[in-house]
C-alpha cells in the first residue's frame, strides 16, 4: 500500500509538472475534442443511382462499409467517403488507458527485452514516433487512413484511430512519453534496466502511470467539454480532426529533435520541492528500493550515512554475487566475503572509463599498497556503464593502466551492484573483521575520512599492529559544478549537442554552429553515429568542445590519430590504438570557458569527454 500511495502521488505531481506540457495539446485534441458530439447526423448509406459518378458493372450491389467506404459485391475498388461522425464517449479513457499500458510495459520490460534481442535501446521510441506521424497523416487525409487500415481488413474493428477507438493513439503516446525523472521514476527505471522486476516494481510502475494519467484524463475531458460548449468547435469537426493530426505530427517531430527537453530547461520545475518532500524520508527511501532490490542481505545498509566521519554499523555485508569472472586472484578464483572474516575489507564499485573513478582509483591503489600487509583486502567490483566495459580484456587493460593489482570482479549484469543497492561510481563500502559494513562513501572525495576509518578497523582487528604513515595521494576532486558535465558522443546520451544538424544514428554530414553555446559539443564533416560512440567516415572530421575545466580527457578506441588544438593555439597529435581507454586532451587549463578542437582520423571511435 505504501508503494501504491508513493507511486500515485509521484505520478500526480509529475502529471502537473512542466515536462507534461508538450503532450497536452495531443491529449486535448485526440483524447478530448475528438470525442465531442458535434450535433451532426451520421453519414447516410449510399444507394445506387445517378447521383454516384462512374458506372457499376451488372449484378454488382453497392453498400457503405463500416469504415465509410463504398464497396461492390464483387469487391471492386473502394472509394473513401467523408468520415463518419459517430463518436465514442469512451475515447478519452481509451487514449489514457493505451498510454498507461504502453508506458508501463516499455518502462518495465523494454530495456531487458531489447537487450535480449540485441536491438538499440531507442528503437521502440522511434517506431512509436513513426506511428504517431502515420496516424496524424491519416487524420488529415482520410484516403491515407484507409490505406493504413486496408492490411488489417481481416480484423473485426480495423479503424485504429476512428472516433470510436483511441487506444492505438494511447499506445503510441505511451511509448514516447518521457515524464520528468524524479526519485519514483528513477527507482522504476533502475529496477527495469537491471531485470529486478518483482511485484513491488509492477505496483509502483502501474500506480505511477495511473497517477500521471489522472491529470491527463481531466485535461482530455476538459477538451471534450470545451469542444461541445463552444459553437466554433461544434461547427468545425473536420478542422478538429486536422488539428489533432497536426498535433500528433508536431509532437513526433519535436521528440525526434529533443524539443521537449529543450523547452523544459527554459521552465522552472515548480514541482521539484514537492517531489523531494514526498521521497526524502526513511520510509519512502526503503519503499522505493523495491522488493527485488531490498532483501535480507542489504536491508540494514540504510543505517549508514554517506561519508559519516565516524564508524557506523550497517548490518552484515551483502554477498558478492552474479560475477561473470575474476582476475588478480590465485587462478582467477572467486572470492567469498565469508572467507575474509577476521580481516578488513574495502569493496570499491568502479568502471574503468568513468572519470570520477579515475580520480578515485589512485587513492584505493594507495590504500591497497599501504595496508595490504596489515590485513586490508581491497576488492574492485567493476560494474559497467558502457557496453565495451563488459569486455574482460578491456577491463584488464584498464586495471593495468591504473596499477590495480588487487582482486577485480566483473559485475556485468549489475548483480552485486543491485545487491548492495548501489547508485554511484565510485562507491566504497568498508567492512570490519566481523563482516559488518561500518562505513559507506559515495562518489569522489572524503578520502582522508575513509583512510582514518580503515586504520581504526585494522587496529581493532589486530591490536598492536604497526601501521605505515597515512598515504598522501593528492585529492583532485573538482568542486560541484566547477566543470562541464561528462559529454557523450553516442546517440543515446547526446544531451549537450549544439550543432546545426540533427544528431541521429547512422551516416550523416555535420557542421559547426556559428555561435556555439558554452559547455556543448558539435561535429563537422562526415560521421557515422552509433548508440555509444561516433566515428568519422571521411578525412578531416572534427569535434568542437566548449568547456570549462582544468583537465579534459577523451575515451577513444580503434586505430588512428587525433589532432588536438586548444583555443586556436598549437596542435598536437595523439596516437590511438586498441580498446577504449581515456586519453588526455588538455591539462592545467586556466579558469573560464575554452574551445577544444579535435580532428578525428578514420578508424578512431570517439565515446565521450570527461573533465577534471
Coordinates of C-alpha atoms in Angstrom, one line a residue:
X1 CA 0.0 0.0 0.0
X2 CA 2.9 2.4 0.7
X3 CA 4.3 1.7 -2.7
X4 CA 1.0 2.4 -4.3
X5 CA 0.5 5.6 -2.5
X6 CA 4.0 6.8 -3.3
X7 CA 3.5 5.8 -6.9
X8 CA 0.2 7.6 -7.2
X9 CA 1.4 10.8 -5.5
X10 CA 4.6 10.8 -7.5
X11 CA 2.6 10.3 -10.7
X12 CA 0.1 13.1 -9.8
X13 CA 2.9 15.5 -9.1
X14 CA 4.6 14.6 -12.4
X15 CA 1.3 14.9 -14.2
X16 CA 1.2 18.6 -13.4
X17 CA 4.9 19.3 -13.9
X18 CA 6.4 21.3 -16.8
X19 CA 7.6 18.2 -18.7
X20 CA 4.0 17.2 -19.4
X21 CA 3.3 20.4 -21.4
X22 CA 4.4 19.1 -24.8
X23 CA 1.9 16.2 -24.7
X24 CA -1.1 18.3 -23.5
X25 CA -2.2 19.6 -27.0
X26 CA -2.3 16.0 -28.3
X27 CA -4.3 14.8 -25.3
X28 CA -6.7 17.8 -25.6
X29 CA -7.4 17.2 -29.3
X30 CA -7.1 13.4 -29.8
X31 CA -8.4 12.3 -26.5
X32 CA -10.9 15.1 -25.7
X33 CA -12.1 17.3 -28.6
X34 CA -12.3 14.3 -31.0
X35 CA -14.8 12.6 -28.7
X36 CA -17.1 15.7 -28.6
X37 CA -20.6 15.5 -30.0
X38 CA -20.8 17.9 -33.0
X39 CA -24.6 17.6 -33.4
X40 CA -24.3 16.2 -36.9
X41 CA -26.0 13.0 -38.1
X42 CA -24.1 10.0 -39.2
X43 CA -23.3 9.9 -42.9
X44 CA -26.2 8.1 -44.7
X45 CA -25.8 4.9 -46.5
X46 CA -25.2 5.4 -50.2
X47 CA -27.7 3.9 -52.8
X48 CA -27.1 3.0 -56.4
X49 CA -28.3 5.8 -58.6
X50 CA -27.5 8.6 -60.9
X51 CA -26.0 10.5 -58.0
X52 CA -22.9 8.3 -57.9
X53 CA -20.4 9.1 -60.6
X54 CA -19.0 6.3 -62.6
X55 CA -20.5 3.0 -63.8
X56 CA -21.0 -0.1 -61.8
X57 CA -20.9 -3.5 -63.6
X58 CA -24.1 -5.6 -64.0
X59 CA -25.1 -7.6 -61.0
X60 CA -22.9 -5.6 -58.6
X61 CA -24.5 -4.2 -55.5
X62 CA -23.1 -1.2 -53.6
X63 CA -23.0 -0.8 -49.8
X64 CA -21.4 1.5 -47.3
X65 CA -18.7 -0.3 -45.4
X66 CA -18.0 0.1 -41.7
X67 CA -15.1 2.4 -42.4
X68 CA -17.2 4.8 -44.5
X69 CA -16.2 3.2 -47.8
X70 CA -18.4 2.2 -50.8
X71 CA -17.8 -1.4 -51.8
X72 CA -19.2 -3.6 -54.6
X73 CA -20.4 -7.1 -54.3
X74 CA -17.6 -8.1 -56.5
X75 CA -15.2 -6.3 -54.0
X76 CA -14.5 -3.6 -56.6
X77 CA -12.2 -0.7 -55.7
X78 CA -13.3 1.1 -52.6
X79 CA -13.9 4.9 -52.6
X80 CA -13.5 6.6 -49.2
X81 CA -16.4 8.8 -48.2
X82 CA -16.5 11.6 -45.7
X83 CA -15.5 10.3 -42.2
X84 CA -18.3 9.0 -40.0
X85 CA -19.5 11.5 -37.4
X86 CA -20.2 8.8 -34.7
X87 CA -18.4 9.5 -31.5
X88 CA -17.4 7.3 -28.6
X89 CA -17.7 8.8 -25.1
X90 CA -15.1 6.3 -24.1
X91 CA -12.4 7.7 -26.3
X92 CA -10.6 9.9 -23.6
X93 CA -10.4 6.9 -21.3
X94 CA -9.2 4.6 -24.2
X95 CA -6.4 7.1 -25.1
X96 CA -5.2 7.3 -21.5
X97 CA -5.6 3.6 -21.0
X98 CA -3.4 3.0 -24.0
X99 CA -0.8 5.4 -22.7
X100 CA -0.7 3.8 -19.3
X101 CA -0.4 0.3 -20.8
X102 CA 2.4 1.0 -23.2
X103 CA 4.3 3.3 -20.7
X104 CA 4.2 0.6 -18.1
X105 CA 5.3 -2.2 -20.4
X106 CA 8.1 -0.2 -22.1
X107 CA 9.4 1.1 -18.7
X108 CA 9.4 -2.3 -17.1
X109 CA 10.5 -4.7 -19.8
X110 CA 11.5 -2.6 -22.7
X111 CA 15.2 -2.3 -21.8
X112 CA 15.6 -6.0 -20.9
X113 CA 13.7 -7.2 -24.0
X114 CA 15.8 -5.1 -26.4
X115 CA 19.0 -6.2 -24.7
X116 CA 17.9 -9.9 -25.2
X117 CA 17.1 -9.2 -28.9
X118 CA 20.3 -7.1 -29.3
X119 CA 18.4 -4.1 -30.6
X120 CA 19.1 -0.4 -29.9
X121 CA 17.5 0.9 -26.7
X122 CA 15.7 3.7 -28.5
X123 CA 14.1 1.6 -31.3
X124 CA 10.7 1.5 -29.5
X125 CA 10.7 5.3 -29.2
X126 CA 11.5 5.8 -32.9
X127 CA 8.9 3.2 -34.1
X128 CA 6.3 4.9 -31.9
X129 CA 7.1 8.3 -33.4
X130 CA 6.7 6.9 -36.9
X131 CA 3.3 5.5 -35.8
X132 CA 2.2 8.9 -34.5
X133 CA 3.2 10.6 -37.7
X134 CA 1.2 8.0 -39.8
X135 CA -1.9 8.3 -37.6
X136 CA -1.6 12.1 -37.8
X137 CA -1.4 12.0 -41.6
X138 CA -4.4 9.6 -41.6
X139 CA -6.4 12.1 -39.5
X140 CA -5.7 14.9 -42.0
X141 CA -6.0 12.7 -45.2
X142 CA -8.9 10.2 -44.9
X143 CA -7.7 8.3 -48.0
X144 CA -4.4 7.7 -46.4
X145 CA -6.1 6.4 -43.2
X146 CA -8.0 3.9 -45.4
X147 CA -4.7 2.8 -46.9
X148 CA -3.3 2.2 -43.4
X149 CA -6.4 0.2 -42.4
X150 CA -6.5 -2.0 -45.6
X151 CA -3.8 -4.5 -44.5
X152 CA -6.0 -5.2 -41.3
X153 CA -9.2 -5.8 -43.2
X154 CA -9.5 -9.3 -41.6
X155 CA -9.9 -7.7 -38.2
X156 CA -13.4 -7.0 -37.0
X157 CA -12.5 -3.5 -35.9
X158 CA -9.8 -2.2 -38.2
X159 CA -10.1 1.5 -37.8
X160 CA -7.4 2.1 -35.3
X161 CA -7.9 5.9 -35.0
X162 CA -11.5 6.4 -35.7
X163 CA -13.6 8.3 -33.3
X164 CA -14.7 5.0 -31.8
X165 CA -11.2 4.0 -30.6
X166 CA -8.3 6.0 -29.2
X167 CA -6.4 3.0 -27.6
X168 CA -4.0 2.8 -30.5
X169 CA -3.1 6.5 -30.2
X170 CA -2.6 6.0 -26.5
X171 CA -0.3 3.0 -27.1
X172 CA 2.0 5.1 -29.4
X173 CA 1.9 8.1 -26.9
X174 CA 2.9 5.8 -24.0
X175 CA 6.0 4.5 -25.9
X176 CA 7.3 8.0 -26.4
X177 CA 6.1 9.5 -23.2
X178 CA 9.0 10.5 -21.0
X179 CA 8.0 12.3 -17.9
X180 CA 10.4 14.1 -15.5
X181 CA 12.8 11.7 -13.9
X182 CA 12.1 12.1 -10.2
X183 CA 13.0 9.7 -7.5
X184 CA 10.0 7.5 -8.1
X185 CA 10.6 7.1 -11.8
X186 CA 14.3 6.6 -11.2
X187 CA 13.6 3.6 -8.9
X188 CA 11.4 2.1 -11.6
X189 CA 14.0 2.6 -14.3
X190 CA 16.8 1.0 -12.3
X191 CA 14.6 -2.0 -11.5
X192 CA 13.6 -2.4 -15.1
X193 CA 17.1 -2.0 -16.6
X194 CA 18.6 -4.5 -14.2
X195 CA 15.8 -7.0 -14.6
X196 CA 14.8 -6.9 -10.9
X197 CA 11.1 -6.8 -11.7
X198 CA 9.1 -8.0 -8.8
X199 CA 5.5 -7.4 -7.5
X200 CA 6.7 -4.2 -5.9
X201 CA 8.1 -2.9 -9.1
X202 CA 4.9 -3.6 -11.0
X203 CA 2.8 -2.0 -8.3
X204 CA 4.9 1.1 -8.2
X205 CA 5.0 1.4 -12.0
X206 CA 1.3 1.0 -12.6
X207 CA 0.4 3.3 -9.7
X208 CA 2.9 5.9 -11.0
X209 CA 1.4 5.6 -14.6
X210 CA -2.1 5.9 -13.2
X211 CA -1.1 9.0 -11.1
X212 CA 0.3 10.7 -14.2
X213 CA -2.7 9.7 -16.2
X214 CA -5.3 11.3 -13.9
X215 CA -4.4 14.9 -14.7
X216 CA -4.1 14.0 -18.4
X217 CA -7.6 12.4 -18.3
X218 CA -9.1 15.6 -16.7
X219 CA -7.4 17.6 -19.4
X220 CA -8.9 15.3 -22.1
X221 CA -12.4 15.6 -20.6
X222 CA -12.0 19.3 -20.4
X223 CA -11.1 19.4 -24.1
X224 CA -14.3 17.4 -24.9
X225 CA -16.4 19.7 -22.7
X226 CA -14.9 22.8 -24.4
X227 CA -15.5 21.4 -27.9
X228 CA -19.1 20.7 -27.1
X229 CA -19.9 24.0 -25.5
X230 CA -18.1 26.4 -27.9
X231 CA -20.1 26.8 -31.1
X232 CA -16.9 27.3 -33.2
X233 CA -15.7 23.9 -32.2
X234 CA -19.1 22.2 -32.9
X235 CA -19.2 23.6 -36.4
X236 CA -15.6 22.6 -37.3
X237 CA -15.4 18.9 -36.7
X238 CA -13.2 18.4 -39.7
X239 CA -11.0 21.2 -38.5
X240 CA -10.6 19.5 -35.1
X241 CA -9.6 16.3 -36.9
X242 CA -6.9 18.1 -38.9
X243 CA -5.7 19.9 -35.8
X244 CA -5.4 16.6 -34.0
X245 CA -3.4 15.2 -36.8
X246 CA -1.1 18.2 -36.9
X247 CA -0.6 17.9 -33.1
X248 CA 0.5 14.3 -33.4
X249 CA 2.9 15.0 -36.2
X250 CA 4.4 18.1 -34.4
X251 CA 4.8 16.1 -31.2
X252 CA 6.6 13.2 -33.1
X253 CA 8.9 15.7 -34.9
X254 CA 9.6 17.6 -31.7
X255 CA 10.5 14.4 -29.9
X256 CA 12.9 13.5 -32.7
X257 CA 14.7 16.8 -32.3
X258 CA 14.5 16.7 -28.4
X259 CA 12.4 19.9 -28.4
X260 CA 10.6 18.9 -25.2
X261 CA 13.8 18.6 -23.3
X262 CA 15.0 22.0 -24.5
X263 CA 11.7 23.6 -23.6
X264 CA 11.9 22.1 -20.1
X265 CA 15.3 23.7 -19.5
X266 CA 13.6 27.1 -20.0
X267 CA 10.9 26.5 -17.4
X268 CA 11.4 26.2 -13.7
X269 CA 10.4 22.9 -12.2
X270 CA 7.8 24.1 -9.8
X271 CA 7.1 20.5 -8.6
X272 CA 10.7 19.6 -7.6
X273 CA 10.2 20.7 -4.0
X274 CA 7.1 18.6 -3.6
X275 CA 8.8 15.5 -5.2
X276 CA 11.6 15.9 -2.7
X277 CA 9.2 16.1 0.3
X278 CA 7.4 13.0 -0.9
X279 CA 10.6 10.8 -1.1
X280 CA 13.1 12.4 1.3
X281 CA 12.3 10.3 4.3
X282 CA 13.5 6.9 5.5
X283 CA 10.2 5.1 4.9
X284 CA 9.9 6.3 1.3
X285 CA 13.5 5.5 0.5
X286 CA 13.1 2.0 1.9
X287 CA 9.9 1.5 -0.1
X288 CA 11.4 2.8 -3.3
X289 CA 14.3 0.4 -3.1
X290 CA 11.6 -2.1 -4.4
X291 CA 11.2 -5.7 -3.3
X292 CA 13.8 -7.1 -5.7
X293 CA 16.4 -4.6 -4.5
X294 CA 15.8 -4.7 -0.8
X295 CA 16.4 -8.1 0.7
X296 CA 17.6 -9.7 4.0
X297 CA 21.2 -9.1 3.0
X298 CA 21.1 -5.4 2.3
X299 CA 18.1 -4.1 4.3
X300 CA 20.3 -2.6 7.0
X301 CA 22.6 -0.6 4.7
X302 CA 20.4 2.5 5.2
X303 CA 21.7 2.7 8.7
X304 CA 25.0 4.0 7.3
X305 CA 25.0 7.7 6.2
X306 CA 27.1 8.8 3.2
X307 CA 30.6 9.8 4.2
X308 CA 30.0 9.7 8.0
X309 CA 33.1 11.0 10.0
X310 CA 32.9 8.1 12.4
X311 CA 32.3 4.3 12.2
X312 CA 28.7 3.2 12.0
X313 CA 27.1 -0.3 12.0
X314 CA 25.0 -1.2 8.9
X315 CA 24.5 -4.9 9.1
X316 CA 26.3 -7.8 7.6
X317 CA 27.9 -7.0 4.2
X318 CA 25.8 -8.3 1.3
X319 CA 27.4 -11.1 -0.7
X320 CA 29.3 -10.7 -3.9
X321 CA 27.1 -12.5 -6.5
X322 CA 26.4 -12.9 -10.2
X323 CA 30.0 -12.2 -11.1
X324 CA 31.0 -13.2 -14.7
X325 CA 34.7 -13.6 -14.0
X326 CA 37.5 -12.6 -11.6
X327 CA 41.1 -11.6 -12.1
X328 CA 44.1 -10.7 -9.9
X329 CA 43.2 -13.7 -7.7
X330 CA 45.1 -17.1 -7.5
X331 CA 43.9 -18.9 -10.5
X332 CA 41.3 -16.2 -11.1
X333 CA 39.2 -17.9 -8.5
X334 CA 36.2 -16.2 -7.0
X335 CA 36.3 -14.6 -3.5
X336 CA 33.7 -15.2 -0.8
X337 CA 33.4 -12.5 1.8
X338 CA 32.8 -15.3 4.4
X339 CA 36.4 -16.4 3.8
X340 CA 37.7 -13.0 4.8
X341 CA 36.3 -12.9 8.3
X342 CA 38.9 -11.7 10.7
X343 CA 40.3 -9.2 8.1
X344 CA 39.2 -5.8 7.0
X345 CA 37.6 -5.5 3.5
X346 CA 37.1 -2.5 1.2
X347 CA 34.6 -3.1 -1.6
X348 CA 35.1 -0.5 -4.3
X349 CA 32.5 -0.1 -7.1
X350 CA 34.1 1.3 -10.3
X351 CA 34.1 1.4 -14.1
X352 CA 37.4 1.9 -15.9
X353 CA 36.3 4.7 -18.3
X354 CA 34.4 6.7 -15.6
X355 CA 36.3 10.0 -14.9
X356 CA 35.1 10.0 -11.3
X357 CA 36.5 6.5 -10.8
X358 CA 39.8 7.5 -12.5
X359 CA 40.3 10.2 -9.9
X360 CA 39.3 7.9 -7.1
X361 CA 41.4 4.8 -8.0
X362 CA 44.8 6.3 -7.1
X363 CA 43.6 6.6 -3.5
X364 CA 42.3 3.0 -3.5
X365 CA 45.5 1.7 -5.0
X366 CA 47.5 3.7 -2.4
X367 CA 45.4 2.1 0.4
X368 CA 46.0 -1.3 -1.0
X369 CA 49.7 -0.8 -1.3
X370 CA 50.0 0.7 2.2
X371 CA 47.7 -1.6 4.2
X372 CA 47.6 -5.0 2.4
X373 CA 50.2 -6.5 4.7
X374 CA 48.4 -5.1 7.7
X375 CA 45.2 -7.0 6.9
X376 CA 43.3 -4.9 4.4
X377 CA 41.6 -6.7 1.5
X378 CA 40.5 -4.4 -1.4
X379 CA 38.0 -5.9 -3.9
X380 CA 37.2 -3.9 -7.0
X381 CA 33.6 -4.6 -8.3
X382 CA 33.7 -3.5 -11.9
X383 CA 30.1 -2.5 -12.8
X384 CA 30.0 -1.3 -16.4
X385 CA 28.3 1.8 -17.7
X386 CA 29.2 1.3 -21.3
X387 CA 28.8 -2.0 -23.3
X388 CA 32.5 -2.0 -24.1
X389 CA 33.2 -2.0 -20.3
X390 CA 31.8 -5.6 -20.2
X391 CA 34.7 -6.9 -22.1
X392 CA 37.2 -8.6 -19.8
X393 CA 40.2 -7.7 -22.0
X394 CA 39.2 -4.0 -21.8
X395 CA 38.8 -4.1 -18.0
X396 CA 42.1 -5.9 -17.6
X397 CA 43.9 -3.3 -19.7
X398 CA 42.2 -0.5 -17.8
X399 CA 43.2 -2.1 -14.4
X400 CA 46.8 -2.4 -15.6
X401 CA 46.9 1.3 -16.7
X402 CA 45.7 2.3 -13.2
X403 CA 48.2 0.0 -11.4
X404 CA 45.4 -2.1 -9.9
X405 CA 46.8 -5.4 -8.5
X406 CA 44.0 -6.2 -6.0
X407 CA 41.2 -8.6 -7.0
X408 CA 38.7 -7.4 -9.6
X409 CA 35.2 -8.9 -10.2
X410 CA 33.3 -8.3 -13.4
X411 CA 29.8 -7.5 -12.4
X412 CA 28.5 -7.3 -15.9
X413 CA 24.9 -7.9 -15.0
X414 CA 25.0 -5.5 -12.1
X415 CA 24.1 -8.3 -9.8
X416 CA 26.4 -7.2 -6.9
X417 CA 25.7 -3.6 -7.7
X418 CA 22.0 -4.3 -7.1
X419 CA 22.6 -6.5 -4.1
X420 CA 24.4 -3.5 -2.5
X421 CA 21.6 -1.2 -3.7
X422 CA 24.4 1.0 -5.1
X423 CA 23.8 4.1 -7.2
X424 CA 27.2 5.7 -7.7
X425 CA 30.5 5.4 -9.5
X426 CA 32.7 5.2 -7.4
X427 CA 31.3 3.9 -4.1
X428 CA 33.3 2.5 -1.2
X429 CA 31.9 0.0 1.4
X430 CA 34.2 -0.6 4.4
X431 CA 33.7 -3.9 6.2
X432 CA 35.1 -4.8 9.5
X433 CA 36.7 -8.1 10.7
X434 CA 33.2 -9.4 11.8
X435 CA 31.8 -8.9 8.3
X436 CA 29.7 -5.8 9.2
X437 CA 29.6 -2.8 7.0
X438 CA 30.9 0.1 9.0
X439 CA 31.3 3.0 6.5
X440 CA 29.9 3.9 3.1
X441 CA 31.2 6.7 0.9
X442 CA 29.6 7.6 -2.4
X443 CA 31.3 9.5 -5.2
X444 CA 34.6 11.3 -5.0
X445 CA 36.3 12.9 -2.0
X446 CA 36.1 12.1 1.7
X447 CA 39.4 10.2 1.2
X448 CA 41.0 11.3 4.5
X449 CA 38.0 10.2 6.5
X450 CA 37.8 6.8 4.7
X451 CA 41.5 6.2 5.3
X452 CA 41.2 7.2 9.0
X453 CA 38.4 4.6 9.5
X454 CA 40.4 1.9 7.6
X455 CA 43.2 2.4 10.1
X456 CA 40.8 2.2 13.1
X457 CA 39.3 -1.1 11.8
X458 CA 42.8 -2.6 11.2
X459 CA 43.8 -1.7 14.8
X460 CA 40.5 -3.2 16.1
X461 CA 41.1 -6.4 14.2
X462 CA 44.7 -6.7 15.2
X463 CA 45.6 -4.7 18.3
X464 CA 49.2 -3.7 18.4
X465 CA 49.6 -3.8 14.6
X466 CA 52.1 -1.4 13.2
X467 CA 50.6 0.7 10.5
X468 CA 52.6 2.8 8.0
X469 CA 52.2 6.5 7.7
X470 CA 49.0 7.7 6.1
X471 CA 49.0 7.9 2.3
X472 CA 49.3 11.4 0.8
X473 CA 47.6 10.9 -2.5
X474 CA 46.5 14.3 -3.9
X475 CA 42.8 14.8 -3.9
X476 CA 41.9 16.0 -7.4
X477 CA 38.1 16.0 -6.9
X478 CA 36.7 19.2 -8.5
X479 CA 34.1 21.3 -6.8
X480 CA 30.5 20.5 -7.7
X481 CA 29.6 22.5 -10.9
X482 CA 33.2 23.6 -11.4
X483 CA 33.5 21.6 -14.7
X484 CA 31.4 20.9 -17.8
X485 CA 29.3 17.8 -17.4
X486 CA 30.5 14.5 -18.8
X487 CA 29.8 14.7 -22.5
X488 CA 28.8 11.6 -24.5
X489 CA 29.1 11.3 -28.3
X490 CA 26.8 8.3 -28.7
X491 CA 23.3 9.0 -29.8
X492 CA 21.8 7.5 -26.6
X493 CA 23.2 10.3 -24.4
X494 CA 23.8 13.4 -26.6
X495 CA 22.4 15.8 -24.1
X496 CA 24.6 18.8 -24.8
X497 CA 24.9 18.7 -28.6
X498 CA 24.8 22.1 -30.3
X499 CA 25.5 21.5 -34.0
X500 CA 23.4 22.8 -36.9
X501 CA 22.1 19.3 -37.9
X502 CA 20.0 16.8 -36.1
X503 CA 22.1 14.3 -34.1
X504 CA 20.8 10.9 -35.4
X505 CA 22.1 7.3 -35.7
X506 CA 23.8 6.4 -39.0
X507 CA 25.8 8.3 -41.5
X508 CA 25.5 12.0 -41.9
X509 CA 27.1 15.3 -42.7
X510 CA 27.6 17.8 -39.9
X511 CA 28.7 21.4 -39.5
X512 CA 29.7 23.6 -36.6
X513 CA 27.3 26.3 -35.5
X514 CA 28.3 29.9 -36.0
X515 CA 27.8 30.7 -32.3
X516 CA 28.2 27.5 -30.2
X517 CA 26.9 27.8 -26.6
X518 CA 29.1 27.2 -23.5
X519 CA 29.5 23.6 -22.3
X520 CA 28.4 21.9 -25.5
X521 CA 29.9 20.0 -28.4
X522 CA 29.3 20.0 -32.2
X523 CA 30.6 17.9 -35.1
X524 CA 31.9 18.8 -38.5
X525 CA 32.3 16.6 -41.6
X526 CA 31.1 13.1 -42.4
X527 CA 30.4 10.9 -39.4
X528 CA 28.7 7.6 -38.5
X529 CA 26.9 7.8 -35.2
X530 CA 26.3 4.7 -33.1
X531 CA 24.4 4.5 -29.8
X532 CA 27.6 4.7 -27.8
X533 CA 30.2 6.3 -30.0
X534 CA 30.9 8.4 -33.2
X535 CA 33.4 7.5 -35.9
X536 CA 34.4 9.5 -39.0
X537 CA 33.5 8.3 -42.4
X538 CA 35.8 10.7 -44.2
X539 CA 39.0 12.7 -43.5
X540 CA 39.0 16.0 -41.6
X541 CA 36.0 15.1 -39.4
X542 CA 36.2 17.1 -36.3
X543 CA 34.6 17.7 -32.9
X544 CA 34.5 21.1 -31.3
X545 CA 34.0 21.3 -27.5
X546 CA 33.2 24.4 -25.5
X547 CA 34.1 23.6 -21.9
X548 CA 35.3 24.8 -18.5
X549 CA 37.7 22.5 -16.6
X550 CA 41.3 22.3 -15.7
X551 CA 41.7 18.9 -17.5
X552 CA 39.9 17.3 -20.5
X553 CA 40.1 13.6 -21.3
X554 CA 38.5 11.7 -24.1
X555 CA 37.5 8.0 -24.3
X556 CA 38.8 6.7 -27.6
X557 CA 39.2 3.3 -29.3
X558 CA 40.3 1.8 -32.7
X559 CA 43.4 2.7 -34.6
X560 CA 44.4 6.1 -36.0
X561 CA 45.3 9.6 -34.9
X562 CA 43.5 12.6 -33.4
X563 CA 44.8 16.1 -33.6
X564 CA 44.1 18.4 -30.6
X565 CA 44.0 22.2 -30.6
X566 CA 43.2 24.3 -27.5
X567 CA 41.9 27.8 -28.1
X568 CA 43.3 28.0 -31.6
X569 CA 46.8 27.5 -30.3
X570 CA 49.4 25.0 -31.3
X571 CA 48.3 21.5 -32.2
X572 CA 49.5 18.1 -31.0
X573 CA 48.9 14.6 -32.4
X574 CA 47.7 11.7 -30.2
X575 CA 48.1 8.1 -31.5
X576 CA 45.1 5.9 -30.7
X577 CA 45.4 2.1 -30.8
X578 CA 43.4 -0.6 -29.1
X579 CA 40.4 -1.0 -26.9
X580 CA 38.5 2.0 -25.4
X581 CA 40.6 4.0 -22.9
X582 CA 40.9 7.5 -21.7
X583 CA 43.4 9.9 -23.4
X584 CA 44.4 13.3 -22.0
X585 CA 43.4 16.0 -24.4
X586 CA 44.3 19.1 -22.3
X587 CA 45.8 19.7 -18.8
X588 CA 46.4 22.6 -16.5
X589 CA 43.8 24.7 -18.3
X590 CA 43.1 28.1 -16.8
X591 CA 39.7 29.2 -15.4
X592 CA 36.8 30.2 -17.7
X593 CA 35.4 28.9 -21.0
X594 CA 37.7 27.3 -23.6
X595 CA 37.4 25.7 -27.0
X596 CA 38.9 22.4 -27.8
X597 CA 39.0 21.3 -31.5
X598 CA 39.7 17.6 -32.1
X599 CA 40.3 16.3 -35.6
X600 CA 39.5 12.6 -35.5
X601 CA 41.1 10.3 -38.0
X602 CA 39.3 7.4 -39.8
X603 CA 39.4 4.2 -37.8
X604 CA 39.0 6.0 -34.4
X605 CA 35.9 5.6 -32.3
X606 CA 35.1 8.6 -30.0
X607 CA 33.0 7.8 -27.0
X608 CA 33.0 10.7 -24.6
X609 CA 34.7 13.7 -23.0
X610 CA 35.4 13.7 -19.2
X611 CA 36.6 16.6 -17.1
X612 CA 38.7 17.3 -14.1

